[in-house]
Amino acid sequence: MFRLASTRSNLLALAQRRALHVHVPTAQDKAAVASILKALEIDPHNPNPGVYDGEWRVGSGAVREQINPATNEVIARVAEGNVADYEQVMLKVEEAKLIWRDIPAPKRGEIVRQMREALNDAKDPLGRLVSLEMGKIVPEGLGEVQEYIDICDYAVGLSRMMAGKVIPSERPGHFMMEQWNPLGAVGVISAFNFPVAVYGWNSALALVCGNPVVWKGAPTTNLASVATTKIVSKVLEKNGLPGALAALCTGAADVGQAMAEDKRIALLSFTGSTAIGRKVGTTVQSRFGRPLLELGGNNAIVVMDDADLKLAVQSILFAAVGTAGQRCTTVRRLFLHEKIEKQFMTALIAAYEQVRVGDPLSDSTLCGPLHTTAAVAAYKDGLVKVKEQGGSILYGGEQIKAAGNYVQPTITRISPTAPVVQNEIFVPILHTHTFKTLEEAIAMNNAVGQGLSSSLFTQNPSNIFKWTGPSGSDCGIVNVNIPTNGAEIGGAFGGEKETGGGREAGSDSWKQYMRRATCTINYSGTLPLAQGIKFE
């Protein structure tokens, strides 16, 4: 049951006395932009080719202006591909597949190792390009490139460890084993919020597993797609390998639809909204392809009365405000034990006051802009719904007047059953609620349709094992005493229910990119049948 604490009026008064540190740019730093583009071989004046299959080509689709969300100025332009370009790319991908699958896995791992070195050499400009084009702060942009580097390290080791099993056969003179073989072409449709890392998770594993990769990134982050492909393709070309192993076809939704319908795409990884992911998954499954879906999250943090409150405040600040609330693992819902609600909210609002909103390229900024003007509109509409549905704004709640897409990180108080709480709004809005028991908090955590990430703050082992056990959180990521975001690549990343069920990165996620064959070899010279069957 939802309870409005008696401290609500005090919290509102506290929030009204506080203001964010805001220092937003009026225009992009031309020298900084020029330096980033030059380092990554991106043309600031003419349309950049948006199609690659061993050769760079100007696409036949639209020429898209890539926008800096900090100022809404044009960074550069990309000539996108269309379905005809995609079809041409896939011809090259099919040729490359035949070559790559027969190269031993450790040799494929060596190529990925060289890609890792090339990415590491370009980490600073590529990370800054992510910040410039997407809007996340520089430490997060650099961290995203590091994720790609890390998954390459993981994939290189994996290339010598993708072992099947030897299985005892019940028949004398027979040998039974599992054999893992390349699956086929892997398609990747990535989202704007992680324009490099998600491709990296998929491509590093797909390549060591023996599969070519064709990529369509989000149109609003085409520059990141082009720059990343330039880096990895040079490794392929240097080694005399087909560039189509890391093919790129930028473009609009029609290219994505073609990928979903294409039987040549054995596995399609899609990152995006639940609504679009449901259509993609249905389309891929209808042709018996493999969909790998990373969809919406509506993540929650639960803070018990025995929690380390300082640690919880630090974690929630990063989980709610980091990337301006535009991670799939951003915390959207905060459940506080009623005994600590007043103390905790006072500390959380004080922490929000220290957030520095501004230019993502500035070292002092903690929260950059939203990615698009449409996101600003979603932020404003979400807060209207909060008020219409009986909620209140405890902190923030305003668009920041600026050339860019800036808003105030916001905290609300609203019933956990309110319609606006049931689906994520991809902006920095944190809904807060109170509870009496852990069981009540678990029920509220599990009540929404999504199941990506969750976290519990407690020092009680009983609470920890309840939370992580069969009657606990129903999410794919179930944390304790850390934020909902910032996952490591060693574990499988993904969620349940309307999050799609896909798993990327570590653990045994690599198996999705391969086909398993159970092989029985008869060396006996006779034909004993299984289950003792006689057929004579």
XYZ file of C-alpha atoms in Angstrom:
536
model
C 0.000 0.000 0.000
C 1.235 3.499 -0.852
C 1.658 5.974 1.994
C 2.323 9.692 1.740
C 4.674 10.513 4.596
C 3.852 13.409 6.889
C 7.195 14.997 5.946
C 6.069 15.763 2.387
C 5.527 19.492 3.021
C 8.955 19.760 4.681
C 10.623 18.062 1.718
C 8.877 20.369 -0.718
C 10.076 23.377 1.243
C 13.623 22.017 1.301
C 13.606 21.438 -2.453
C 12.316 24.926 -3.164
C 15.268 26.453 -1.296
C 17.825 24.637 -3.406
C 19.025 25.159 -6.968
C 21.177 23.214 -9.388
C 24.599 24.340 -10.533
C 23.881 25.164 -14.188
C 26.493 26.215 -16.722
C 25.225 25.398 -20.203
C 26.990 26.395 -23.435
C 25.513 28.876 -25.885
C 27.494 27.467 -28.817
C 29.683 24.427 -29.422
C 33.430 24.762 -29.034
C 34.503 24.800 -32.683
C 38.128 24.022 -31.930
C 37.226 21.037 -29.744
C 34.774 19.710 -32.330
C 37.308 20.099 -35.151
C 39.956 18.258 -33.132
C 37.658 15.306 -32.436
C 36.506 14.996 -36.040
C 40.030 15.274 -37.441
C 41.337 12.542 -35.154
C 38.585 10.189 -36.340
C 38.807 11.117 -40.053
C 35.297 12.590 -40.157
C 34.655 15.335 -42.719
C 33.050 18.381 -41.071
C 32.032 19.959 -44.390
C 30.893 17.278 -46.853
C 28.533 14.325 -46.309
C 30.418 11.368 -44.827
C 29.842 7.981 -46.479
C 27.416 5.970 -44.383
C 27.795 2.540 -46.016
C 30.750 0.158 -45.666
C 31.209 -3.408 -46.923
C 34.918 -3.361 -47.669
C 34.535 -0.058 -49.492
C 33.138 3.199 -48.166
C 30.203 4.497 -50.191
C 27.910 7.485 -50.053
C 24.527 5.978 -49.310
C 21.457 6.473 -51.476
C 19.292 7.454 -48.515
C 18.916 10.790 -46.791
C 21.802 13.088 -45.937
C 21.346 13.444 -42.196
C 22.635 16.291 -40.092
C 24.190 14.972 -36.887
C 23.219 17.291 -34.045
C 25.098 18.302 -30.905
C 22.415 18.032 -28.175
C 24.297 20.514 -25.981
C 23.627 23.345 -28.442
C 21.436 21.831 -31.201
C 24.070 22.802 -33.763
C 25.175 20.580 -36.652
C 28.385 18.635 -36.038
C 28.717 16.980 -39.467
C 26.567 15.130 -42.005
C 26.250 11.493 -43.044
C 24.882 10.166 -46.350
C 22.795 7.246 -45.105
C 22.050 4.020 -46.886
C 18.684 2.648 -47.926
C 17.320 -0.846 -48.575
C 19.071 -1.067 -51.956
C 22.383 -0.246 -50.272
C 21.655 -2.847 -47.602
C 21.067 -5.514 -50.244
C 24.403 -4.692 -51.840
C 26.116 -4.869 -48.447
C 24.610 -8.285 -47.721
C 26.060 -9.747 -50.908
C 29.517 -8.918 -49.590
C 28.628 -10.139 -46.097
C 27.596 -13.534 -47.479
C 30.924 -13.841 -49.291
C 32.860 -12.880 -46.169
C 30.939 -15.432 -44.103
C 32.309 -18.331 -46.140
C 35.890 -17.212 -45.540
C 35.634 -16.275 -41.867
C 33.872 -19.363 -40.555
C 36.733 -21.655 -41.613
C 39.431 -19.605 -39.866
C 40.281 -21.229 -36.502
C 38.743 -19.488 -33.518
C 42.099 -18.516 -31.908
C 43.117 -16.882 -35.195
C 39.828 -14.981 -35.185
C 40.632 -13.976 -31.619
C 43.922 -12.499 -32.786
C 42.035 -10.190 -35.161
C 39.763 -9.072 -32.328
C 42.861 -8.472 -30.193
C 44.187 -6.122 -32.849
C 40.812 -4.366 -32.925
C 41.144 -3.939 -29.175
C 44.511 -2.234 -29.618
C 43.144 0.049 -32.340
C 40.184 1.034 -30.154
C 42.487 1.704 -27.228
C 44.639 3.988 -29.391
C 41.525 5.930 -30.432
C 39.799 5.836 -27.039
C 40.061 9.543 -26.251
C 38.688 11.013 -29.500
C 36.065 8.273 -29.884
C 34.896 8.724 -26.288
C 34.693 12.466 -26.797
C 32.733 11.968 -30.007
C 30.214 9.907 -28.040
C 29.915 12.797 -25.575
C 29.602 15.338 -28.363
C 26.992 13.477 -30.403
C 25.026 11.603 -27.722
C 25.330 14.095 -24.856
C 26.784 11.976 -22.033
C 29.678 13.444 -20.065
C 33.258 12.678 -21.107
C 34.011 10.137 -18.326
C 30.945 8.175 -19.453
C 31.892 8.513 -23.119
C 35.374 7.202 -22.405
C 33.880 4.486 -20.220
C 31.687 3.362 -23.084
C 34.669 2.887 -25.369
C 36.393 1.052 -22.517
C 33.455 -1.374 -22.459
C 34.204 -2.238 -26.090
C 37.883 -2.657 -25.250
C 37.018 -4.886 -22.292
C 34.678 -7.132 -24.278
C 37.435 -7.535 -26.872
C 39.728 -8.756 -24.091
C 37.012 -11.162 -22.990
C 36.417 -12.371 -26.549
C 40.109 -13.009 -27.179
C 40.264 -15.351 -24.191
C 36.976 -16.901 -25.196
C 38.374 -17.775 -28.628
C 40.430 -20.535 -26.964
C 37.689 -21.669 -24.580
C 34.535 -22.224 -26.647
C 34.525 -25.899 -25.807
C 31.729 -28.391 -26.153
C 31.204 -31.460 -23.996
C 32.189 -35.070 -24.337
C 29.076 -37.035 -23.381
C 29.146 -40.705 -22.327
C 27.396 -42.864 -24.896
C 25.297 -45.853 -23.823
C 26.329 -47.715 -26.991
C 29.679 -49.565 -27.079
C 32.158 -48.319 -29.639
C 30.446 -44.918 -29.889
C 31.741 -41.423 -29.091
C 29.321 -38.557 -28.410
C 30.196 -34.865 -28.159
C 28.875 -31.333 -28.594
C 30.344 -29.206 -31.346
C 29.838 -25.428 -31.528
C 29.942 -23.912 -35.017
C 29.430 -20.395 -36.398
C 25.775 -19.406 -36.716
C 25.852 -17.053 -39.711
C 25.523 -13.330 -40.295
C 24.730 -11.316 -37.166
C 22.763 -8.081 -37.443
C 23.036 -5.339 -34.829
C 20.526 -2.502 -34.480
C 21.796 -0.328 -31.641
C 20.298 2.618 -29.769
C 21.496 6.201 -29.353
C 22.344 5.982 -25.656
C 25.221 3.512 -26.091
C 26.248 4.106 -29.703
C 29.559 2.230 -29.396
C 29.364 -0.261 -26.525
C 26.308 -2.259 -27.599
C 27.812 -2.823 -31.030
C 31.040 -3.837 -29.293
C 29.302 -6.387 -27.053
C 27.772 -8.049 -30.083
C 30.504 -7.716 -32.671
C 33.428 -8.891 -30.517
C 31.614 -12.099 -29.576
C 30.078 -12.624 -33.009
C 33.458 -12.301 -34.711
C 35.315 -14.752 -32.485
C 32.377 -17.141 -32.916
C 32.984 -17.028 -36.677
C 30.219 -14.717 -37.853
C 30.269 -11.544 -39.960
C 28.426 -8.541 -38.504
C 26.241 -5.938 -40.215
C 25.396 -2.851 -38.162
C 22.726 -0.188 -38.277
C 23.204 2.280 -35.446
C 20.712 4.897 -34.319
C 20.428 7.608 -36.995
C 21.045 10.340 -34.424
C 24.478 8.851 -33.613
C 25.651 8.037 -37.127
C 29.032 9.665 -36.548
C 29.824 7.193 -33.778
C 28.873 4.328 -36.103
C 31.059 5.635 -38.910
C 34.037 6.387 -36.650
C 33.904 2.990 -34.933
C 33.655 1.143 -38.245
C 36.638 3.075 -39.600
C 38.715 1.912 -36.642
C 37.873 -1.805 -36.790
C 37.769 -2.044 -40.581
C 41.375 -0.915 -40.864
C 42.389 -3.961 -38.832
C 40.550 -6.240 -41.238
C 42.051 -4.565 -44.278
C 45.570 -4.680 -42.798
C 45.216 -8.441 -42.355
C 43.899 -9.014 -45.873
C 40.427 -9.935 -44.629
C 37.092 -8.868 -46.112
C 35.899 -5.534 -44.729
C 32.353 -6.871 -44.912
C 33.086 -8.829 -41.744
C 32.326 -5.508 -40.020
C 29.766 -4.071 -42.419
C 27.814 -0.873 -41.805
C 24.602 0.423 -43.344
C 23.351 3.565 -41.649
C 19.792 4.489 -42.442
C 16.203 4.901 -41.372
C 13.652 2.385 -40.122
C 13.304 0.759 -43.548
C 16.854 -0.611 -43.269
C 16.065 -2.022 -39.842
C 12.888 -3.602 -41.171
C 14.855 -5.211 -44.010
C 17.279 -6.672 -41.486
C 14.445 -8.089 -39.396
C 12.882 -9.756 -42.443
C 16.139 -11.027 -43.981
C 16.649 -14.800 -43.656
C 20.366 -14.258 -44.224
C 20.541 -12.583 -40.795
C 20.772 -15.602 -38.510
C 20.667 -13.538 -35.319
C 19.411 -9.975 -34.948
C 20.354 -8.011 -31.848
C 17.970 -5.117 -31.255
C 18.297 -2.496 -28.534
C 15.406 -0.063 -28.145
C 11.890 0.376 -26.854
C 9.610 -2.468 -25.855
C 7.027 -1.364 -28.438
C 9.445 -1.574 -31.387
C 11.239 -4.591 -29.943
C 7.993 -6.551 -29.833
C 7.582 -5.980 -33.593
C 11.208 -6.829 -34.331
C 11.064 -9.990 -32.250
C 7.856 -11.143 -33.892
C 9.245 -10.511 -37.374
C 12.524 -12.341 -36.738
C 10.799 -15.258 -34.998
C 8.285 -15.603 -37.826
C 11.148 -16.611 -40.137
C 12.717 -18.769 -37.398
C 15.660 -16.443 -36.922
C 17.105 -15.673 -33.502
C 16.053 -12.354 -31.952
C 18.266 -10.965 -29.189
C 16.232 -8.222 -27.532
C 17.449 -5.586 -25.059
C 14.355 -3.470 -24.437
C 12.870 -1.124 -21.855
C 13.767 -1.048 -18.200
C 11.741 0.406 -15.318
C 14.346 -0.181 -12.684
C 13.959 0.104 -8.924
C 16.180 0.541 -5.889
C 14.998 -0.585 -2.456
C 16.573 1.001 0.643
C 16.043 -0.873 3.917
C 16.164 0.761 7.340
C 19.484 -0.986 8.102
C 21.190 0.271 4.914
C 24.364 2.329 4.702
C 22.507 5.532 3.803
C 25.554 7.435 2.550
C 26.389 4.626 0.149
C 22.777 4.447 -0.986
C 22.570 8.196 -1.664
C 25.771 8.122 -3.744
C 24.543 5.122 -5.700
C 21.076 6.518 -6.382
C 22.491 9.851 -7.529
C 24.590 8.105 -10.184
C 21.836 5.657 -11.094
C 19.205 8.398 -11.516
C 21.214 11.325 -12.916
C 24.056 9.625 -14.810
C 23.711 9.936 -18.618
C 20.869 12.378 -17.834
C 18.614 9.435 -17.047
C 19.088 7.887 -20.507
C 20.471 4.463 -19.635
C 18.291 1.393 -19.927
C 19.510 0.649 -16.385
C 18.723 4.111 -14.975
C 16.786 3.892 -11.720
C 13.198 5.122 -12.246
C 11.602 4.025 -8.972
C 12.938 4.408 -5.434
C 11.390 2.466 -2.546
C 12.347 3.747 0.918
C 11.641 2.053 4.227
C 9.282 4.367 6.083
C 11.604 4.576 9.104
C 14.378 6.296 7.135
C 12.321 8.196 4.549
C 12.682 11.684 6.044
C 16.411 11.399 6.756
C 17.126 9.828 3.405
C 15.175 12.310 1.305
C 16.880 15.237 3.016
C 20.260 13.763 2.108
C 19.203 12.854 -1.451
C 17.887 16.329 -2.189
C 21.105 17.815 -0.815
C 23.040 15.553 -3.190
C 20.867 16.629 -6.137
C 21.686 20.227 -5.285
C 25.360 19.520 -5.971
C 24.752 18.198 -9.491
C 26.475 20.346 -12.106
C 24.420 20.510 -15.318
C 26.213 21.717 -18.421
C 28.427 21.003 -21.407
C 29.191 17.255 -21.536
C 32.700 18.064 -22.795
C 33.462 20.091 -19.653
C 35.379 18.296 -16.900
C 33.155 19.796 -14.207
C 29.812 18.580 -15.614
C 27.934 15.676 -14.027
C 24.732 15.861 -16.085
C 24.642 16.720 -19.760
C 21.675 17.363 -22.049
C 18.933 15.062 -23.201
C 19.657 13.615 -26.603
C 16.827 15.245 -28.584
C 14.136 17.873 -28.343
C 11.627 14.991 -28.395
C 13.130 13.776 -25.116
C 12.576 17.210 -23.586
C 8.943 17.015 -24.664
C 8.664 13.539 -23.046
C 10.134 14.947 -19.823
C 7.587 17.758 -19.702
C 4.691 15.464 -20.600
C 5.743 12.967 -17.922
C 5.658 15.632 -15.224
C 2.229 16.814 -16.349
C 1.012 13.237 -15.922
C 2.605 13.003 -12.477
C 0.552 15.985 -11.313
C -2.616 14.782 -13.052
C -2.306 11.403 -11.343
C -2.005 12.779 -7.822
C 1.759 13.059 -7.516
C 3.968 15.963 -6.547
C 7.398 17.227 -7.539
C 9.866 17.209 -4.658
C 12.819 18.526 -6.613
C 13.494 19.933 -10.083
C 10.724 19.694 -12.612
C 11.715 22.403 -15.084
C 13.284 22.663 -18.502
C 16.459 24.741 -18.387
C 16.428 27.675 -20.758
C 19.319 27.038 -23.106
C 20.192 26.403 -26.715
C 20.559 22.700 -25.900
C 18.221 20.046 -24.530
C 18.707 20.630 -20.823
C 16.313 19.745 -18.003
C 16.500 19.618 -14.230
C 16.999 16.153 -12.721
C 13.717 15.576 -10.932
C 12.364 13.714 -7.903
C 8.646 13.022 -7.515
C 6.343 11.485 -4.918
C 3.535 9.426 -6.423
C 1.666 6.169 -5.924
C 3.583 3.174 -7.307
C 0.391 2.071 -9.036
C -0.053 5.343 -10.953
C -0.127 4.783 -14.728
C 2.842 7.100 -15.311
C 5.019 4.867 -13.111
C 4.304 1.671 -15.045
C 6.566 2.490 -17.997
C 9.918 4.211 -18.133
C 10.302 7.775 -19.350
C 13.807 7.985 -20.778
C 14.732 11.132 -18.820
C 16.054 11.942 -15.300
C 12.778 11.559 -13.362
C 12.901 9.512 -10.157
C 9.598 8.426 -8.579
C 9.774 7.812 -4.813
C 7.590 5.603 -2.625
C 7.658 4.163 0.918
C 7.148 0.663 2.301
C 7.022 -1.238 5.618
C 8.442 -4.680 4.796
C 10.883 -6.164 2.306
C 8.138 -8.417 0.967
C 6.061 -5.339 0.171
C 9.013 -3.701 -1.593
C 9.712 -6.847 -3.629
C 6.084 -6.966 -4.732
C 6.265 -3.328 -5.887
C 9.565 -3.945 -7.666
C 8.051 -6.884 -9.557
C 4.692 -5.231 -10.299
C 5.740 -3.505 -13.535
C 5.956 -5.162 -16.948
C 9.701 -4.699 -17.349
C 12.435 -6.677 -15.605
C 15.895 -5.368 -16.378
C 17.780 -4.152 -13.294
C 17.148 -3.790 -9.568
C 19.126 -3.199 -6.406
C 18.655 -3.600 -2.657
C 20.543 -1.634 -0.006
C 20.822 -3.552 3.253
C 23.389 -4.985 5.658
C 21.233 -7.959 6.644
C 22.241 -11.291 5.038
C 18.674 -12.550 5.380
C 17.434 -9.652 3.264
C 20.168 -10.239 0.688
C 19.307 -13.883 0.117
C 15.574 -13.164 0.112
C 16.135 -10.491 -2.556
C 18.367 -12.639 -4.785
C 16.382 -15.854 -4.314
C 13.305 -17.334 -5.981
C 10.895 -15.076 -4.075
C 12.965 -11.947 -4.682
C 13.488 -9.556 -7.578
C 12.316 -10.921 -10.935
C 14.847 -8.888 -12.944
C 17.754 -10.113 -15.030
C 20.144 -7.973 -12.958
C 19.685 -8.274 -9.192
C 22.204 -6.152 -7.287
C 22.954 -5.511 -3.625
C 24.542 -2.292 -2.335
C 25.457 -0.994 -5.806
C 23.488 1.058 -8.369
C 21.197 -0.443 -11.005
C 23.553 0.786 -13.731
C 27.229 0.347 -14.502
C 27.243 -3.393 -15.287
C 30.530 -5.220 -15.858
C 31.097 -7.106 -19.112
C 31.933 -10.390 -17.367
C 28.299 -11.066 -16.496
C 25.443 -11.647 -18.906
C 23.565 -8.378 -19.472
C 19.821 -8.369 -20.066
C 16.401 -8.642 -18.498
C 13.157 -10.540 -18.242
C 9.499 -9.956 -19.181
C 9.043 -6.914 -21.457
C 12.782 -6.263 -21.373
C 12.995 -9.031 -23.948
C 14.926 -11.890 -22.363
C 18.115 -11.295 -24.347
C 21.581 -11.651 -22.854
C 24.720 -9.945 -24.147
C 28.372 -9.636 -23.067
C 29.740 -12.190 -20.581
C 28.934 -15.542 -18.960
C 27.703 -17.953 -21.662
C 26.120 -15.284 -23.894
C 28.491 -16.405 -26.652
C 26.372 -19.501 -27.215
C 23.661 -17.386 -28.841
C 26.048 -16.588 -31.692
C 26.750 -20.258 -32.481
C 24.837 -23.371 -33.447
C 25.191 -26.453 -31.304
C 25.597 -29.841 -32.945
C 25.329 -33.073 -30.981
C 27.662 -35.494 -32.762
C 27.669 -39.274 -32.310
C 30.517 -41.169 -33.971
C 30.310 -44.941 -34.409
C 33.732 -46.587 -34.620
C 32.587 -50.087 -33.604
C 31.840 -51.608 -37.003
C 28.481 -52.776 -35.647
C 25.118 -51.021 -35.245
C 23.801 -51.177 -31.677
C 20.755 -48.904 -31.370
C 19.925 -46.633 -28.457
C 17.366 -47.715 -25.845
C 18.161 -51.350 -26.687
C 16.018 -51.303 -29.838
C 16.380 -54.325 -32.130
C 15.699 -53.725 -35.832
C 16.822 -56.866 -37.636
